[in-house]
Short mmCIF file of C-alpha atoms in Angstrom, two decimals:
data_model
loop_
_atom_site.label_atom_id
_atom_site.label_comp_id
_atom_site.label_asym_id
_atom_site.label_seq_id
_atom_site.Cartn_x
_atom_site.Cartn_y
_atom_site.Cartn_z
CA MET A 5 -103.40 -4.28 -11.93
CA ASP A 6 -103.98 -3.54 -15.61
CA ASP A 7 -105.65 -0.20 -15.01
CA PRO A 8 -103.14 1.51 -12.74
CA LEU A 9 -100.12 0.06 -14.50
CA LEU A 10 -101.17 0.38 -18.14
CA TRP A 11 -103.43 3.41 -18.27
CA GLY A 12 -103.05 5.07 -14.89
CA PHE A 13 -101.26 8.18 -16.07
CA LYS A 14 -101.48 10.19 -19.27
CA SER A 15 -97.73 10.84 -19.23
CA PHE A 16 -96.73 7.52 -17.73
CA PRO A 17 -94.50 7.16 -15.81
CA SER A 18 -95.48 10.09 -13.61
CA LEU A 19 -96.38 10.57 -9.99
CA ASP A 20 -98.35 13.77 -10.63
CA ALA A 21 -101.87 13.05 -9.31
CA ASN A 22 -103.31 15.80 -11.52
CA LEU A 23 -102.40 13.72 -14.58
CA ALA A 24 -104.00 10.57 -13.22
CA ARG A 25 -107.28 9.26 -14.62
CA TRP A 26 -110.47 8.58 -12.72
CA VAL A 27 -111.79 5.03 -12.98
CA LEU A 28 -115.05 3.31 -12.14
CA SER A 29 -114.28 0.41 -9.77
CA ALA A 30 -116.40 -2.41 -8.43
CA GLU A 31 -117.50 -1.56 -4.91
CA ASP A 32 -117.66 -5.23 -3.88
CA ILE A 33 -114.02 -5.82 -4.87
CA CYS A 34 -112.12 -2.58 -4.24
CA PHE A 35 -114.05 -1.06 -1.34
CA LYS A 36 -114.47 -3.97 1.10
CA ASN A 37 -113.10 -2.17 4.16
CA TYR A 38 -111.80 1.21 5.32
CA ALA A 39 -108.16 0.56 4.34
CA LEU A 40 -109.04 -0.55 0.80
CA THR A 41 -111.50 2.33 0.43
CA TYR A 42 -108.82 4.82 1.47
CA PHE A 43 -106.25 3.28 -0.88
CA PHE A 44 -108.51 3.16 -3.94
CA ARG A 45 -110.01 6.60 -3.36
CA LEU A 46 -106.46 8.01 -3.24
CA GLY A 47 -105.97 6.33 -6.62
CA LYS A 48 -108.96 8.24 -8.01
CA CYS A 49 -111.27 5.22 -8.07
CA ILE A 50 -115.01 5.81 -7.97
CA PRO A 51 -117.01 2.98 -6.34
CA ILE A 52 -119.78 1.55 -8.49
CA THR A 53 -122.37 -0.90 -7.20
CA ARG A 54 -122.94 -3.46 -9.93
CA GLY A 55 -126.58 -3.84 -10.80
CA ALA A 56 -127.62 -0.58 -9.11
CA GLY A 57 -128.25 1.19 -12.41
CA ILE A 58 -126.95 4.32 -14.07
CA TYR A 59 -128.51 6.79 -11.64
CA GLN A 60 -126.63 5.72 -8.53
CA GLU A 61 -124.82 8.36 -6.48
CA HIS A 62 -121.31 7.58 -7.69
CA MET A 63 -122.31 7.65 -11.37
CA ASN A 64 -123.13 11.31 -10.73
CA GLU A 65 -119.61 11.72 -9.33
CA ALA A 66 -118.22 10.17 -12.54
CA LEU A 67 -120.39 12.50 -14.62
CA GLN A 68 -119.04 15.48 -12.68
CA CYS A 69 -115.48 14.34 -13.48
CA LEU A 70 -116.36 14.31 -17.19
CA ASN A 71 -118.01 17.71 -16.93
CA ASN A 72 -114.79 19.05 -15.38
CA GLY A 73 -112.78 17.76 -18.35
CA ALA A 74 -111.15 14.89 -16.46
CA TRP A 75 -110.06 11.60 -17.97
CA LEU A 76 -112.44 8.81 -16.92
CA HIS A 77 -111.58 5.16 -17.54
CA THR A 78 -114.42 2.64 -17.61
CA PHE A 79 -114.81 -1.05 -18.26
CA PRO A 80 -118.03 -1.16 -20.31
CA GLU A 81 -118.36 -4.92 -19.84
CA GLY A 82 -119.02 -4.16 -16.17
CA LYS A 83 -117.13 -7.22 -15.01
CA VAL A 84 -113.65 -8.38 -14.14
CA SER A 85 -112.95 -10.80 -16.97
CA GLN A 86 -110.06 -13.24 -17.24
CA GLU A 87 -111.52 -15.58 -19.81
CA ASP A 88 -110.21 -16.17 -23.30
CA ALA A 89 -113.61 -15.62 -24.91
CA PRO A 90 -115.34 -13.06 -27.15
CA ILE A 91 -116.25 -9.74 -25.55
CA ARG A 92 -119.44 -9.77 -23.50
CA ARG A 93 -122.45 -7.54 -23.91
CA LEU A 94 -121.54 -3.97 -23.01
CA LYS A 95 -123.37 -2.29 -20.16
CA TRP A 96 -125.08 1.02 -20.84
CA GLY A 97 -123.46 3.00 -17.97
CA THR A 98 -120.55 4.19 -20.09
CA ALA A 99 -122.89 5.29 -22.88
CA SER A 100 -125.12 7.13 -20.41
CA LEU A 101 -122.12 9.08 -19.10
CA ILE A 102 -121.18 10.09 -22.64
CA VAL A 103 -124.73 11.21 -23.46
CA ARG A 104 -125.29 13.08 -20.18
CA ALA A 105 -121.94 14.94 -20.17
CA HIS A 106 -122.20 18.68 -20.85
CA VAL A 107 -119.37 18.45 -23.37
CA THR A 108 -119.06 15.29 -25.46
CA PRO A 109 -115.92 13.52 -24.24
CA ILE A 110 -113.31 11.98 -26.50
CA VAL A 111 -113.91 8.24 -26.51
CA LEU A 112 -110.94 5.98 -27.02
CA PRO A 113 -111.92 2.28 -27.10
CA MET A 114 -109.19 -0.15 -26.04
CA VAL A 115 -108.97 -3.90 -25.91
CA HIS A 116 -106.19 -5.85 -24.28
CA SER A 117 -105.78 -9.57 -23.80
CA GLY A 118 -103.31 -12.00 -22.33
CA PHE A 119 -103.25 -10.47 -18.84
CA GLU A 120 -104.58 -13.59 -17.15
#
């Protein structure tokens, strides 16, 4: 729940969907059935298939969001992590979105811990 509660809205608290961020979400966790897919898509989640590479269909959807000036939230570790350990190797999907965007987006790195 860290994403929707902590960073879900630019002017939090707000229920204005136009202020909400887009987020890349693991397809195998958030999109298991029709009800979950409906719920997470309403929350501006973009399904990403882990291990499918940076040229999968939904990465193009994420790139289009960036090109439209939208706020896109990613987890560059590419994994749901609840371990008290050093940060893992970062995946290159986030970097590829930054490089391929028509206008270079503002990048704001964040780290949070203790949400286990």
